[in-house]
Coordinates of C-alpha atoms in Angstrom, one line a residue:
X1305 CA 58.1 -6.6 24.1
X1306 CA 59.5 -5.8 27.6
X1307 CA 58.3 -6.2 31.1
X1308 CA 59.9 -3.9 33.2
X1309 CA 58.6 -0.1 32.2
X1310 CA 56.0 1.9 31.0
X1311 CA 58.1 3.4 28.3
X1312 CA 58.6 5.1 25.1
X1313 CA 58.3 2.2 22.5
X1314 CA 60.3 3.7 19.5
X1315 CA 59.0 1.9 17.2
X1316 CA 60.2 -1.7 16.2
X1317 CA 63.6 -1.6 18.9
X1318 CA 60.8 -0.7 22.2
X1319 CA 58.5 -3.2 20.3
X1320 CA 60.6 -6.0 21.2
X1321 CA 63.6 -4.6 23.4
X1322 CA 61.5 -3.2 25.9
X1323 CA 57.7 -4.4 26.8
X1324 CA 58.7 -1.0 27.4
X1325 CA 55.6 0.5 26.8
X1326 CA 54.7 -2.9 28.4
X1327 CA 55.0 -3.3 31.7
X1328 CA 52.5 -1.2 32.3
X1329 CA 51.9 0.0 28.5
X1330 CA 52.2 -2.3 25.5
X1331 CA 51.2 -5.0 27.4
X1332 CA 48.1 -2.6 27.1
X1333 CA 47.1 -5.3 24.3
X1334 CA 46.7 -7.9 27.2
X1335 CA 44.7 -6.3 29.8
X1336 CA 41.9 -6.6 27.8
X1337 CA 41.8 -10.3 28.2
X1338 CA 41.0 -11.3 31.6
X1339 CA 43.3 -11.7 34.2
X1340 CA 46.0 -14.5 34.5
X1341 CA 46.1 -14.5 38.0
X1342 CA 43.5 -16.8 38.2
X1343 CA 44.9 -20.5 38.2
X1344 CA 46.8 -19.5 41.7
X1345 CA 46.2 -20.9 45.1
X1346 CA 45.5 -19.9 48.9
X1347 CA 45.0 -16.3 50.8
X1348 CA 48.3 -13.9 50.6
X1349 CA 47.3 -13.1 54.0
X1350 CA 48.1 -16.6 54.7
X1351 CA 51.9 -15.6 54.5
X1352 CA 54.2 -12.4 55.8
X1353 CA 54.5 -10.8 52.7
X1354 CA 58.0 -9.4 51.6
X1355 CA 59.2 -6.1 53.9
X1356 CA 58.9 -3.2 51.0
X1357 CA 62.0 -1.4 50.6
X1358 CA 62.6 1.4 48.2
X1359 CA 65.3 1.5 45.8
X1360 CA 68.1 3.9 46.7
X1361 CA 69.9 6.5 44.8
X1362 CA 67.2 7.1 42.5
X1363 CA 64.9 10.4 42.3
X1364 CA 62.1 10.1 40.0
X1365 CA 60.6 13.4 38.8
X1366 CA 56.9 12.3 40.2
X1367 CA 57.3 9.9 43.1
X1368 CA 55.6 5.9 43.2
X1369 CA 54.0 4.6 46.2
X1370 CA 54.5 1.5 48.2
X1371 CA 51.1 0.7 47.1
X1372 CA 52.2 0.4 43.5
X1373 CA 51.6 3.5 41.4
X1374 CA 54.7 3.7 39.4
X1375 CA 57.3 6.0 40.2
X1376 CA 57.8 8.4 36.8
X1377 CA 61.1 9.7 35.0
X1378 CA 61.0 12.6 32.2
X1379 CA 64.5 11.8 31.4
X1380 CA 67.2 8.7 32.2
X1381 CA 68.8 9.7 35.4
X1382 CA 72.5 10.5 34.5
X1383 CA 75.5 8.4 36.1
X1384 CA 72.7 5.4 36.4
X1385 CA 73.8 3.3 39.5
X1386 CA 75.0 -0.1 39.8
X1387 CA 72.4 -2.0 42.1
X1388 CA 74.6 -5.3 42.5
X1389 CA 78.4 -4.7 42.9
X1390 CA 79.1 -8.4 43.7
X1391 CA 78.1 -11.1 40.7
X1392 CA 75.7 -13.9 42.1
X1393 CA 77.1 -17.1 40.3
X1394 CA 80.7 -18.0 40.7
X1395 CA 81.1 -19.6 37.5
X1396 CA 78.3 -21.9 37.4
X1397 CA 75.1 -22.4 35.0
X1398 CA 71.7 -22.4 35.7
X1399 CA 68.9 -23.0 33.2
X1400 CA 65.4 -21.1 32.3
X1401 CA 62.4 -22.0 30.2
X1402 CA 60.4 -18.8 29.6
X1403 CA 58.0 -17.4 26.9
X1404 CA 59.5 -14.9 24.0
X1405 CA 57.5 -12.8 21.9
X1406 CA 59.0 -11.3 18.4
X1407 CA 62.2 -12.5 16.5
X1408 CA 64.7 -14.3 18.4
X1409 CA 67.9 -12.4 19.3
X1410 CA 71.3 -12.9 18.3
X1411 CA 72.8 -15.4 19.9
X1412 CA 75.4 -15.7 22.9
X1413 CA 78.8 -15.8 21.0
X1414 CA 77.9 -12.3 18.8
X1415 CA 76.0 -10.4 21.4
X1416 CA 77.4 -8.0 23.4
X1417 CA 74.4 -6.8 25.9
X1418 CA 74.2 -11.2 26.4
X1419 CA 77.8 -11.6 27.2
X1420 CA 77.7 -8.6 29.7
X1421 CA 74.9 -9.4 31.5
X1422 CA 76.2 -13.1 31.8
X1423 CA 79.4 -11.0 33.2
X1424 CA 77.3 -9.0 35.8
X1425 CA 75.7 -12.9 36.8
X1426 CA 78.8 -14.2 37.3
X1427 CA 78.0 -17.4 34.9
X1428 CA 75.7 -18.3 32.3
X1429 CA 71.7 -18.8 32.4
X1430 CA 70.8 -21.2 30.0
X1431 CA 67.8 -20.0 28.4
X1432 CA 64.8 -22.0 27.0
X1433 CA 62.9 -19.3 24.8
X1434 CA 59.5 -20.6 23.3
X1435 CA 57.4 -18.6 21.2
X1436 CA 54.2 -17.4 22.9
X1437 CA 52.0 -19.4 21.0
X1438 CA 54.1 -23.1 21.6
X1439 CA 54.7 -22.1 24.8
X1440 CA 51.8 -24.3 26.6
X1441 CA 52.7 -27.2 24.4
X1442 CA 56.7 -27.0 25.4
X1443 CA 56.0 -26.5 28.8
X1444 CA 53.7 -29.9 29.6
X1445 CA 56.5 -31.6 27.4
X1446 CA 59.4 -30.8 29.1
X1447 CA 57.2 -31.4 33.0
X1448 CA 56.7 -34.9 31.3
X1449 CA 59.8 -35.6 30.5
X1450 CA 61.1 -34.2 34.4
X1451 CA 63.7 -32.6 33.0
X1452 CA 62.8 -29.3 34.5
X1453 CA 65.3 -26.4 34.0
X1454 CA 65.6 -24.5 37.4
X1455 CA 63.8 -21.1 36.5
X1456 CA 60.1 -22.2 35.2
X1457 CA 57.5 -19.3 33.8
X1458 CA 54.0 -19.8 35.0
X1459 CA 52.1 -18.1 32.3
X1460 CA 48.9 -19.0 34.7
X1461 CA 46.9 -20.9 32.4
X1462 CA 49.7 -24.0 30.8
X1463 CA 50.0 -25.9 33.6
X1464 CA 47.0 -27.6 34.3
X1465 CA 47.6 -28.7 37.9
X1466 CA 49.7 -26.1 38.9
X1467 CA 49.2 -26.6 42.4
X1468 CA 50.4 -30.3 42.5
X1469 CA 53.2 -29.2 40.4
X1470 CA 54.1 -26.7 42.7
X1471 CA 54.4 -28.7 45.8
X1472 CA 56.0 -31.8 44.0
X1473 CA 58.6 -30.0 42.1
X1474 CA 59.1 -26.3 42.7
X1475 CA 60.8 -24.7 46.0
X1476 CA 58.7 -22.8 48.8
X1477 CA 60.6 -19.7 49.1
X1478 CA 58.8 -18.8 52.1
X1479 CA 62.2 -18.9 54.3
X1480 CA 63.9 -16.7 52.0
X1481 CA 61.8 -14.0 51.0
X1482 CA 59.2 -13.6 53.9
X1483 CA 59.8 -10.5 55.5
X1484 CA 63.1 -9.0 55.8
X1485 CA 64.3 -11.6 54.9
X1486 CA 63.9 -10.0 51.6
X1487 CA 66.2 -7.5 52.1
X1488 CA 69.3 -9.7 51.2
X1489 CA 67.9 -9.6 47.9
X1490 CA 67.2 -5.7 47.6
X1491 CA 66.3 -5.1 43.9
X1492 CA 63.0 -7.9 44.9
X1493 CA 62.5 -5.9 47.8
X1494 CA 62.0 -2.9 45.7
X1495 CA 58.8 -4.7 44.2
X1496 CA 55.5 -3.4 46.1
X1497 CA 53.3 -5.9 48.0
X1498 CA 50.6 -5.4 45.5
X1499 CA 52.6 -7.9 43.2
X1500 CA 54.4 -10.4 46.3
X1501 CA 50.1 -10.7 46.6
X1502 CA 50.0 -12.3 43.4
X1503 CA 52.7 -14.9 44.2
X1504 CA 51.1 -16.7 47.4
X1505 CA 50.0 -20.4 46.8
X1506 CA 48.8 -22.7 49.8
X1507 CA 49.7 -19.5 52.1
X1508 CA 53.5 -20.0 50.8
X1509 CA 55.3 -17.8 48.7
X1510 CA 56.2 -19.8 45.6
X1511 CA 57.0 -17.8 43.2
X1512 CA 58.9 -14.1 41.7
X1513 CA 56.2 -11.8 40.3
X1514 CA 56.3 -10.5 36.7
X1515 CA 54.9 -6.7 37.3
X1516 CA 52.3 -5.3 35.2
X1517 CA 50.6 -1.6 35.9
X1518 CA 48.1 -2.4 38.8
X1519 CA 45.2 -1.6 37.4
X1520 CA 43.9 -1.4 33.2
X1521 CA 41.9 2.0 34.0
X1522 CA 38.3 2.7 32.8
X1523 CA 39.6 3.9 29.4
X1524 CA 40.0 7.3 27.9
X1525 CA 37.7 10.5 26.9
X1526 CA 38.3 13.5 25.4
X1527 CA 38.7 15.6 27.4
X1528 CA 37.8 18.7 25.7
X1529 CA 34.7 17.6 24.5
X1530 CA 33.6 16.8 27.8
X1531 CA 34.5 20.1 29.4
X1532 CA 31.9 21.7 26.3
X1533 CA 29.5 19.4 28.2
X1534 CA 30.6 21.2 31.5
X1535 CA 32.7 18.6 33.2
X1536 CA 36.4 19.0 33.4
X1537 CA 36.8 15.5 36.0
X1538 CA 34.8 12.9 35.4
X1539 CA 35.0 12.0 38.9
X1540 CA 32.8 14.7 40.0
X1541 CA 30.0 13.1 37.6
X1542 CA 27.7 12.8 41.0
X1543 CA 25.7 9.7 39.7
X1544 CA 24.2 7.8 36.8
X1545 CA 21.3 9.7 35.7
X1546 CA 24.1 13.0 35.8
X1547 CA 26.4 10.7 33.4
X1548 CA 23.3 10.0 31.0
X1549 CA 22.8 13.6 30.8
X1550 CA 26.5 14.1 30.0
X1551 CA 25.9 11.4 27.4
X1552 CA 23.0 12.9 25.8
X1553 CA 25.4 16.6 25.3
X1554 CA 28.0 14.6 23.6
X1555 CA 26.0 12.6 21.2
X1556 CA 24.9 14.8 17.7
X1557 CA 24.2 11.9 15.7
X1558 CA 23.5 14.3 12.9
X1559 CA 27.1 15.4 13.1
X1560 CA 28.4 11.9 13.6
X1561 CA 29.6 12.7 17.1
X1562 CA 28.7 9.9 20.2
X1563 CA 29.0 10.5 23.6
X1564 CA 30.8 6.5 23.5
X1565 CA 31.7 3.6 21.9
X1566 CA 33.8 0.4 22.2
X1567 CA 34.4 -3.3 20.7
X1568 CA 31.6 -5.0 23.0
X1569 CA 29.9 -1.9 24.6
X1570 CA 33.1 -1.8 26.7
X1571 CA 31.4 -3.0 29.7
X1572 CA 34.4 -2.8 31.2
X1573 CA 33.8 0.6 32.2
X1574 CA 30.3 0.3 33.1
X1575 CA 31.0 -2.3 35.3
X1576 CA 33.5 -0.2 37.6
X1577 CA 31.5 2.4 37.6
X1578 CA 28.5 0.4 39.0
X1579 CA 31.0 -1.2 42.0
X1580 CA 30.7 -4.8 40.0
X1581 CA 33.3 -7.1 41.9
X1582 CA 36.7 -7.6 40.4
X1583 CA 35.4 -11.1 39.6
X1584 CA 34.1 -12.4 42.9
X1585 CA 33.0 -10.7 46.0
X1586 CA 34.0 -12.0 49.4
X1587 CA 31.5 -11.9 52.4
X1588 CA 33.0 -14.1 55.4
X1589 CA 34.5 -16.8 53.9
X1590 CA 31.2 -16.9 51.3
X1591 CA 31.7 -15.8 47.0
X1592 CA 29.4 -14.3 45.0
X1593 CA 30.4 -14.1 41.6
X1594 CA 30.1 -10.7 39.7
X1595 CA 27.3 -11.3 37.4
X1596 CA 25.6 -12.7 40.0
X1597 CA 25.4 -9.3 42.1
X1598 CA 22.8 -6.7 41.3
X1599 CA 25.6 -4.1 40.6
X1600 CA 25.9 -6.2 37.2
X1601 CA 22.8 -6.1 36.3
X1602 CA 22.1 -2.3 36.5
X1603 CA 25.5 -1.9 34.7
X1604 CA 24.4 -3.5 31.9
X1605 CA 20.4 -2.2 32.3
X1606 CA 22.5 1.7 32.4
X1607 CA 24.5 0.7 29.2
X1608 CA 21.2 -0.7 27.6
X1609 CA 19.5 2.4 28.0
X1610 CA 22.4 4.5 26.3
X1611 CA 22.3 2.6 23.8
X1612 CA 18.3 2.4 23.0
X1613 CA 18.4 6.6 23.1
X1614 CA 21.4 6.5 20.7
X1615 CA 24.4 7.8 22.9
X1616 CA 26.5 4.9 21.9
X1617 CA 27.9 4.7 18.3
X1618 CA 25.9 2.1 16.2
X1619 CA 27.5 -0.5 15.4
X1620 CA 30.4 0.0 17.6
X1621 CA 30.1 -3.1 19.6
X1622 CA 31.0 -5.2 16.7
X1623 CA 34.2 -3.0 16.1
X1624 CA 38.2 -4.3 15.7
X1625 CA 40.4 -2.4 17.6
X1626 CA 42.1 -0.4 14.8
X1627 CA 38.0 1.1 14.0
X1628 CA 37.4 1.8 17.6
X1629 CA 41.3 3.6 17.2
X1630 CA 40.1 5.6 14.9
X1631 CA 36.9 6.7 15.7
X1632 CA 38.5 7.8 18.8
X1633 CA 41.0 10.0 17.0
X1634 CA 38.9 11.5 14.6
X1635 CA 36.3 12.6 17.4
X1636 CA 33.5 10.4 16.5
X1637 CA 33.1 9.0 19.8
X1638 CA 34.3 11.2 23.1
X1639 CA 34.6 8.0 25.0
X1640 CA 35.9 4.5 24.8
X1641 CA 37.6 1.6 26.7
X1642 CA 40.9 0.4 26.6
X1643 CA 43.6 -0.8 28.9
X1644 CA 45.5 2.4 30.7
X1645 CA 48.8 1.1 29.1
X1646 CA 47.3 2.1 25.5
X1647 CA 47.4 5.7 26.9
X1648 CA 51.6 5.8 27.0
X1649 CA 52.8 4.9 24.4
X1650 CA 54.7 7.1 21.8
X1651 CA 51.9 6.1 19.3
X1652 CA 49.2 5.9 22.3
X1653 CA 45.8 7.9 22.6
X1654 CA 48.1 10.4 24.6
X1655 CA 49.9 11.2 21.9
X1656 CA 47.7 11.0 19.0
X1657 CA 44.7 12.5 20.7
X1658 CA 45.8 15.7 22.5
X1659 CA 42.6 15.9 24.6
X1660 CA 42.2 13.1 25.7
X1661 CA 42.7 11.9 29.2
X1662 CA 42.5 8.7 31.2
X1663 CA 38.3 8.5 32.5
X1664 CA 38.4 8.8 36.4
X1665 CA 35.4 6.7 38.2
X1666 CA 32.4 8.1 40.0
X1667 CA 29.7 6.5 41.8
X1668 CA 27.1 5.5 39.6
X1669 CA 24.6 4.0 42.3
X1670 CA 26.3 5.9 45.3
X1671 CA 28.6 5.2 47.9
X1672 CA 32.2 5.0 46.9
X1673 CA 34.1 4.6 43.5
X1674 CA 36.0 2.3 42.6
X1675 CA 39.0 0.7 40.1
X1676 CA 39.9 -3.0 39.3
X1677 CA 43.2 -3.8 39.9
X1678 CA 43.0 -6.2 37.2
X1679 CA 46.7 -6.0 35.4
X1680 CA 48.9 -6.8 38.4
X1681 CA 51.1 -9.1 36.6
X1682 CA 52.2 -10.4 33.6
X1683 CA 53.0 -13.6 34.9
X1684 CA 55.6 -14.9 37.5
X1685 CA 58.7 -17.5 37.9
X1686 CA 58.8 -20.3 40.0
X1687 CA 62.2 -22.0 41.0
X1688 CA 63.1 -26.0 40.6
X1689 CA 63.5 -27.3 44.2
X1690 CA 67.1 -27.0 45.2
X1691 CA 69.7 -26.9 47.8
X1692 CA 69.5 -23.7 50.0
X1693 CA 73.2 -22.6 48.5
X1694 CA 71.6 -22.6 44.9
X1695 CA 68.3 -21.3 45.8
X1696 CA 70.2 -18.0 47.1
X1697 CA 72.3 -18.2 43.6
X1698 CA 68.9 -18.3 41.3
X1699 CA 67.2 -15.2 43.4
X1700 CA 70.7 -13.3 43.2
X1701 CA 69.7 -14.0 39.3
X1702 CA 66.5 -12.2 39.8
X1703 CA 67.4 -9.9 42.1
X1704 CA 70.0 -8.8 39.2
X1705 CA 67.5 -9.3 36.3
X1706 CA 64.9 -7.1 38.9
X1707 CA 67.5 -3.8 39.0
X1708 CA 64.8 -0.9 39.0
X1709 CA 64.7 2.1 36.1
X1710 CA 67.6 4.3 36.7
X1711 CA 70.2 1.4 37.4
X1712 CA 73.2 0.5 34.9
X1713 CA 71.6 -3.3 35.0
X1714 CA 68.4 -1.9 33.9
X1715 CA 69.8 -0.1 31.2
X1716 CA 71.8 -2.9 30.0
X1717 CA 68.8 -5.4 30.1
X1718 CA 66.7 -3.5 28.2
X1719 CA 68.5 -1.1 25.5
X1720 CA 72.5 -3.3 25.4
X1721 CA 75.8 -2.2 25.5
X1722 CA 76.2 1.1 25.0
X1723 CA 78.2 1.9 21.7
X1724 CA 77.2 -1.2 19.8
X1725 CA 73.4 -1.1 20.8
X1726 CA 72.8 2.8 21.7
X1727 CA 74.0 6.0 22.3
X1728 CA 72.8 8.4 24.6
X1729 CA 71.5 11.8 24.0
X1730 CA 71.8 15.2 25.1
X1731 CA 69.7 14.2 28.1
X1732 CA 70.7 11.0 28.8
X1733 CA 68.2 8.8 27.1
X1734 CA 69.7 5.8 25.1
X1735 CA 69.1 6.2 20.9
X1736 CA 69.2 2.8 19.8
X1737 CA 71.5 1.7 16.9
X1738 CA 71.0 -0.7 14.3
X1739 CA 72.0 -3.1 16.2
X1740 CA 69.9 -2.7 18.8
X1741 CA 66.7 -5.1 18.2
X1742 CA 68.5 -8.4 17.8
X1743 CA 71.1 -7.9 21.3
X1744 CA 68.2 -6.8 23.1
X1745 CA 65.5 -9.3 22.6
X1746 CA 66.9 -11.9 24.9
X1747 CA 63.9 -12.5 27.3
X1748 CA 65.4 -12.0 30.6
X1749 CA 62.6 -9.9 31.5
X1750 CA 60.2 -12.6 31.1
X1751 CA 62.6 -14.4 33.7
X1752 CA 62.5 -11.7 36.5
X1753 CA 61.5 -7.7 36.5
X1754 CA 61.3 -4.7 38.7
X1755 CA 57.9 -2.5 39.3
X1756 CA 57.0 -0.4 36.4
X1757 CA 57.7 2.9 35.8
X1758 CA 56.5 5.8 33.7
X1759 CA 59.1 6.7 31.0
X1760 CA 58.6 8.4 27.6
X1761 CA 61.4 11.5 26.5
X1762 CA 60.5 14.4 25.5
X1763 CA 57.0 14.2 26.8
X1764 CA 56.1 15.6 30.3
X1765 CA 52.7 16.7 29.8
X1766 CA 51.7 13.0 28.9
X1767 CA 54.3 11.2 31.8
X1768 CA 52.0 13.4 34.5
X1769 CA 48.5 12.7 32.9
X1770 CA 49.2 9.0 33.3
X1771 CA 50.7 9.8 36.7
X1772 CA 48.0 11.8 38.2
X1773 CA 45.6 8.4 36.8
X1774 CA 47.6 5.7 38.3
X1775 CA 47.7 7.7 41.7
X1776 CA 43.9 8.3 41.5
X1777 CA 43.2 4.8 40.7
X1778 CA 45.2 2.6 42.4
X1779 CA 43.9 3.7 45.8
X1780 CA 40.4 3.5 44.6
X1781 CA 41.7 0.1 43.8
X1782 CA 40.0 -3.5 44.8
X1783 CA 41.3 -7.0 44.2
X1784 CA 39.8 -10.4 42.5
X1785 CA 39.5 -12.4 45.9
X1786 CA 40.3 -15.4 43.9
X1787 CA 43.7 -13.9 42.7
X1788 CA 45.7 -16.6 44.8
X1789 CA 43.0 -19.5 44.8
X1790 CA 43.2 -22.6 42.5
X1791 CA 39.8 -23.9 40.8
X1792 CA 39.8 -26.8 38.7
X1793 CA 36.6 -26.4 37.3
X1794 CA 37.4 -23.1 36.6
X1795 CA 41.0 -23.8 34.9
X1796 CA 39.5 -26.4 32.6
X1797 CA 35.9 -24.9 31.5
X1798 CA 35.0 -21.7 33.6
X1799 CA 35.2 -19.1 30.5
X1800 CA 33.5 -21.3 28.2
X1801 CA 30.6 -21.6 30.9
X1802 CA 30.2 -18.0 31.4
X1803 CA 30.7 -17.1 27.6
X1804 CA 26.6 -17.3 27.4
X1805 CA 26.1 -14.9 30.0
X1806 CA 28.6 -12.4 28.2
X1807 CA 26.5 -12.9 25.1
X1808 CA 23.2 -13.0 26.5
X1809 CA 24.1 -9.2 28.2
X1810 CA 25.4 -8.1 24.7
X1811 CA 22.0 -9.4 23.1
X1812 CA 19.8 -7.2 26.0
X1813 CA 22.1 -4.3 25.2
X1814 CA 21.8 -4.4 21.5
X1815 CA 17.7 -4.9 21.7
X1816 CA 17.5 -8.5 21.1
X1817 CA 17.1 -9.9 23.9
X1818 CA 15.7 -9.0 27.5
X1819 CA 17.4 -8.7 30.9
X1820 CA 15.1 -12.2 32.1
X1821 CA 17.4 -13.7 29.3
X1822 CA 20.6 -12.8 31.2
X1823 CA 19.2 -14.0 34.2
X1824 CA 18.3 -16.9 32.7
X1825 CA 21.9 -17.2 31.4
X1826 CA 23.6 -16.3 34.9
X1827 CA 21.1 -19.7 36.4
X1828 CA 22.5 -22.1 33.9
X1829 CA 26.2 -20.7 34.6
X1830 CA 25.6 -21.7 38.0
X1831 CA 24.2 -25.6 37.3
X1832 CA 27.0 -25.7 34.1
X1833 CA 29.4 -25.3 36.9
X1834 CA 29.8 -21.9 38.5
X1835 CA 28.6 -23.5 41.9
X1836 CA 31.6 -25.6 42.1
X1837 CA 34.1 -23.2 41.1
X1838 CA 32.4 -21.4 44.1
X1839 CA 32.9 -24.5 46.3
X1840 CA 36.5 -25.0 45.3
X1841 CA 37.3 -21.2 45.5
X1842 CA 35.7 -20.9 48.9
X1843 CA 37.5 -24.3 50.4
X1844 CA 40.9 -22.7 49.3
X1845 CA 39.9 -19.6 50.7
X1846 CA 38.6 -20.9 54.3
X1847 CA 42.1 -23.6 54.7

């Protein structure tokens, strides 16, 4: 899987060559799973963020936004440019431990889209690639041992205290990335604040960001089935007793239509709709956690009620993804949630499900909409502390390694050497060969990556339907407060704490319990140890 576009994923080479339909899209799998940005430290606004600096040369066919929706391309630009004329190493050899997902790659000595890459560097970059699944395990080993490789992944949950591990052993790059300073590095400065946010510990920048999409959306709907109901943007639903309504014209339980339904209610969208924190809410210098606001509770009490007056598919909560899938495309439901990536992707709900569109937010209880941005990053790379001279060597690796869509690095990171890994069609879009899949899975991209963008040949229709939802959404969009803030408490026991308030609202929805039960729940949360993940949250947030 790749990190650095929202792209087609043709099949198994996009699969593995390219999170392609990752960086925004396949990763569409993750967003689901909470966000990984929480085992961070200290208030970006601690810092001067890195100047923002837009590529040059490049014209995407729908234009991104400093503010991070993703530029989109209907075709690879022709005559790509090449973003770094001047190799960072001069014959030296750095070292990386990063995550990998799929089958290994071939390696060094019989792969051509390796070798040239190492030729753009100027050297070699050692690479430790651990399997997803080991890669918690390799990474406390190899801290142990202190024989630290000088480009480390922080997955955001492995390292226990990541915070003492950063100021012990990793470099504050605070003095060469804050502010224009960034602009010696130019592919980084391409990368919007929205993800330099992500990468501020102890009001320091300490590490590269990994981009994701922004935000995971409120899932999809179909589109035409609503506009039967008489809305054509579910933006203009004016409240929640409107949306109930629209509910109750989608659902003909006697025809085995819904109006919704989703593994676990997908509360997701409720939630947002409702104004529900991304997480925690911040009221000078004080938290309050999400379920503990009252927006949480008449999310659920609104999803309750569909439920009880049949609007939501029986059953549905207790669905796997592949049945949710499908009762999606074959029209039982008109509405489920799912992570915005799962939209773009050749296979996605755009292309399999003509109709259907990405759900825009309303006001359920009034005032203003709003969007989590809750898939900012994939994860983010810290650097071994150094000499100054080999500190600027290792970001000239990422700043190569972080050449944006359109550029001849980009292209060689993620489809190979032209010839031996693809060919390019009448358009300009690389075919890949045989080849292709084991030259291309080296995981540089897990190393360092641009922003996303939106990139899928040969369909337009879909590129500006994901477009026009990124650029609606991401300014409606709020952050997790906590993003950058460290909580033990949190990192060693905080979702297995507030796992009984997430069943004890499942159980009020379903009918077997009542909402004094979730209260009751969201009390013992707070004695089990949600107060001090408060405490510690709020004394990182106040330094």
């Amino acid at each position: 899987m790749s990190i650095n576009e929202i792209t087609a994923d043709r099949r198994t080479f996009l699969k593995y060559a390219g999170f392609g339909a990752l960086s925004i899209a396949a990763v569409g799998s993750l967003a689901g799973c909470g966000t990984r940005e929480e085992l961070v430290a200290s208030a970006s606004d601690a810092v001067k963020l890195p100047t923002f600096v837009a590529a040059k040369g490049l014209q995407p066919d729908l234009a991104g936004t400093a503010e991070g929706v993703p530029a989109a391309f209907f075709n690879y630009p022709k005559n790509p440019v090449r973003s770094v004329t001047t190799p960072p190493l001069n014959g030296e050899t750095f070292s990386a431990i990063t995550n990998i997902f799929g089958p290994p790659p071939n390696g060094r000595a019989k792969n051509p889209a390796w070798q040239e890459v190492e030729k753009r560097l100027g050297g070699k970059l050692d690479i430790t690639a651990v399997s997803a699944d080991d890669f918690s395990t390799k990474i406390n080993t190899t801290i142990a041992g202190n024989d630290i490789p000088d480009m480390i992944l922080d997955d955001g949950y492995s390292i226990p205290d990541i915070i003492g591990f950063l100021q012990a052993k990793c470099q504050d790059l605070t003095p060469f990335l804050s502010g224009d300073k960034i602009k010696d590095y130019p592919n980084l400065a391409a990368i919007p604040e929205l993800y330099w946010k992500q990468t501020v510990r102890n009001g320091k920048i300490y590490t590269l960001p990994i981009p994701r999409g922004g935000t995971a959306g409120l899932g999809f709907y179909n589109a035409k089935r609503y506009a039967e109901a008489g809305i054509t943007d579910t933006s203009e639903i004016k409240n929640a007793d409107d949306y109930l309504s629209v509910m109750k014209e989608l659902t003909d339980a006697k025809a085995k239509q819904w109006a919704f339904g989703s593994t676990g209610f997908g509360l997701s969208t409720f939630h947002q709709l409702f104004g529900v924190p991304n997480q925690w809410r911040e009221v000078k210098g004080k938290l309050i956690n999400a379920i503990e606001t009252d927006e949480y509770l008449e999310s659920i009490s609104f999803v309750q009620k569909a439920n009880k007056a049949g609007y939501i598919m029986p059953g549905s909560d207790a669905w796997t993804k592949s049945q949710m899938v499908n009762a999606f495309t074959t029209g039982q439901v008109a509405q489920i949630y799912d992570g915005l990536p799962a939209f773009f992707k050749s296979d996605g709900y755009g292309a399999t499900v003509p109709d259907s569109a990405p759900f825009l937010p309303f006001a359920a209880g009034g005032g203003d909409a709003i969007a989590w941005l809750d898939n900012i990053i994939f994860a983010s790379t810290m650097l071994k502390k150094n000499d100054d001279a080999s500190i600027k060597k290792l970001l000239g690796i990422a700043n190569l390694l972080a050449a944006p869509f359109g550029t001849e690095e980009y292209l060689l990171i993620n489809y190979g050497v032209e010839g031996a890994d693809y060919a390019l069609d009448a358009n300009g879009n690389p075919i890949p060969t045989p080849n292709a899949l084991a030259d291309t899975t080296v995981p540089w991209k897990y190393i360092a990556a641009p922003s996303p963008v939106l990139y899928l040949p040969g369909q337009e229709q879909i590129i500006r339907k994901t477009h026009a939802a990124y650029s609606s959404l991401i300014p409606l969009g709020i952050e997790d407060p906590t993003a950058t803030l460290f909580s033990p408490t949190n990192a060693s026991k905080g979702g297995t704490i507030k796992q009984p308030v997430s069943d004890a609202a499942q159980d009020f929805i379903a009918g077997r319990k009542s909402i004094d039960d979730v209260k009751a729940a969201i009390k013992t949360w707070r004695s089990a140890g949600g107060d001090k993940i408060r405490k510690e949250y709020e004394k990182a947030l106040n330094k």
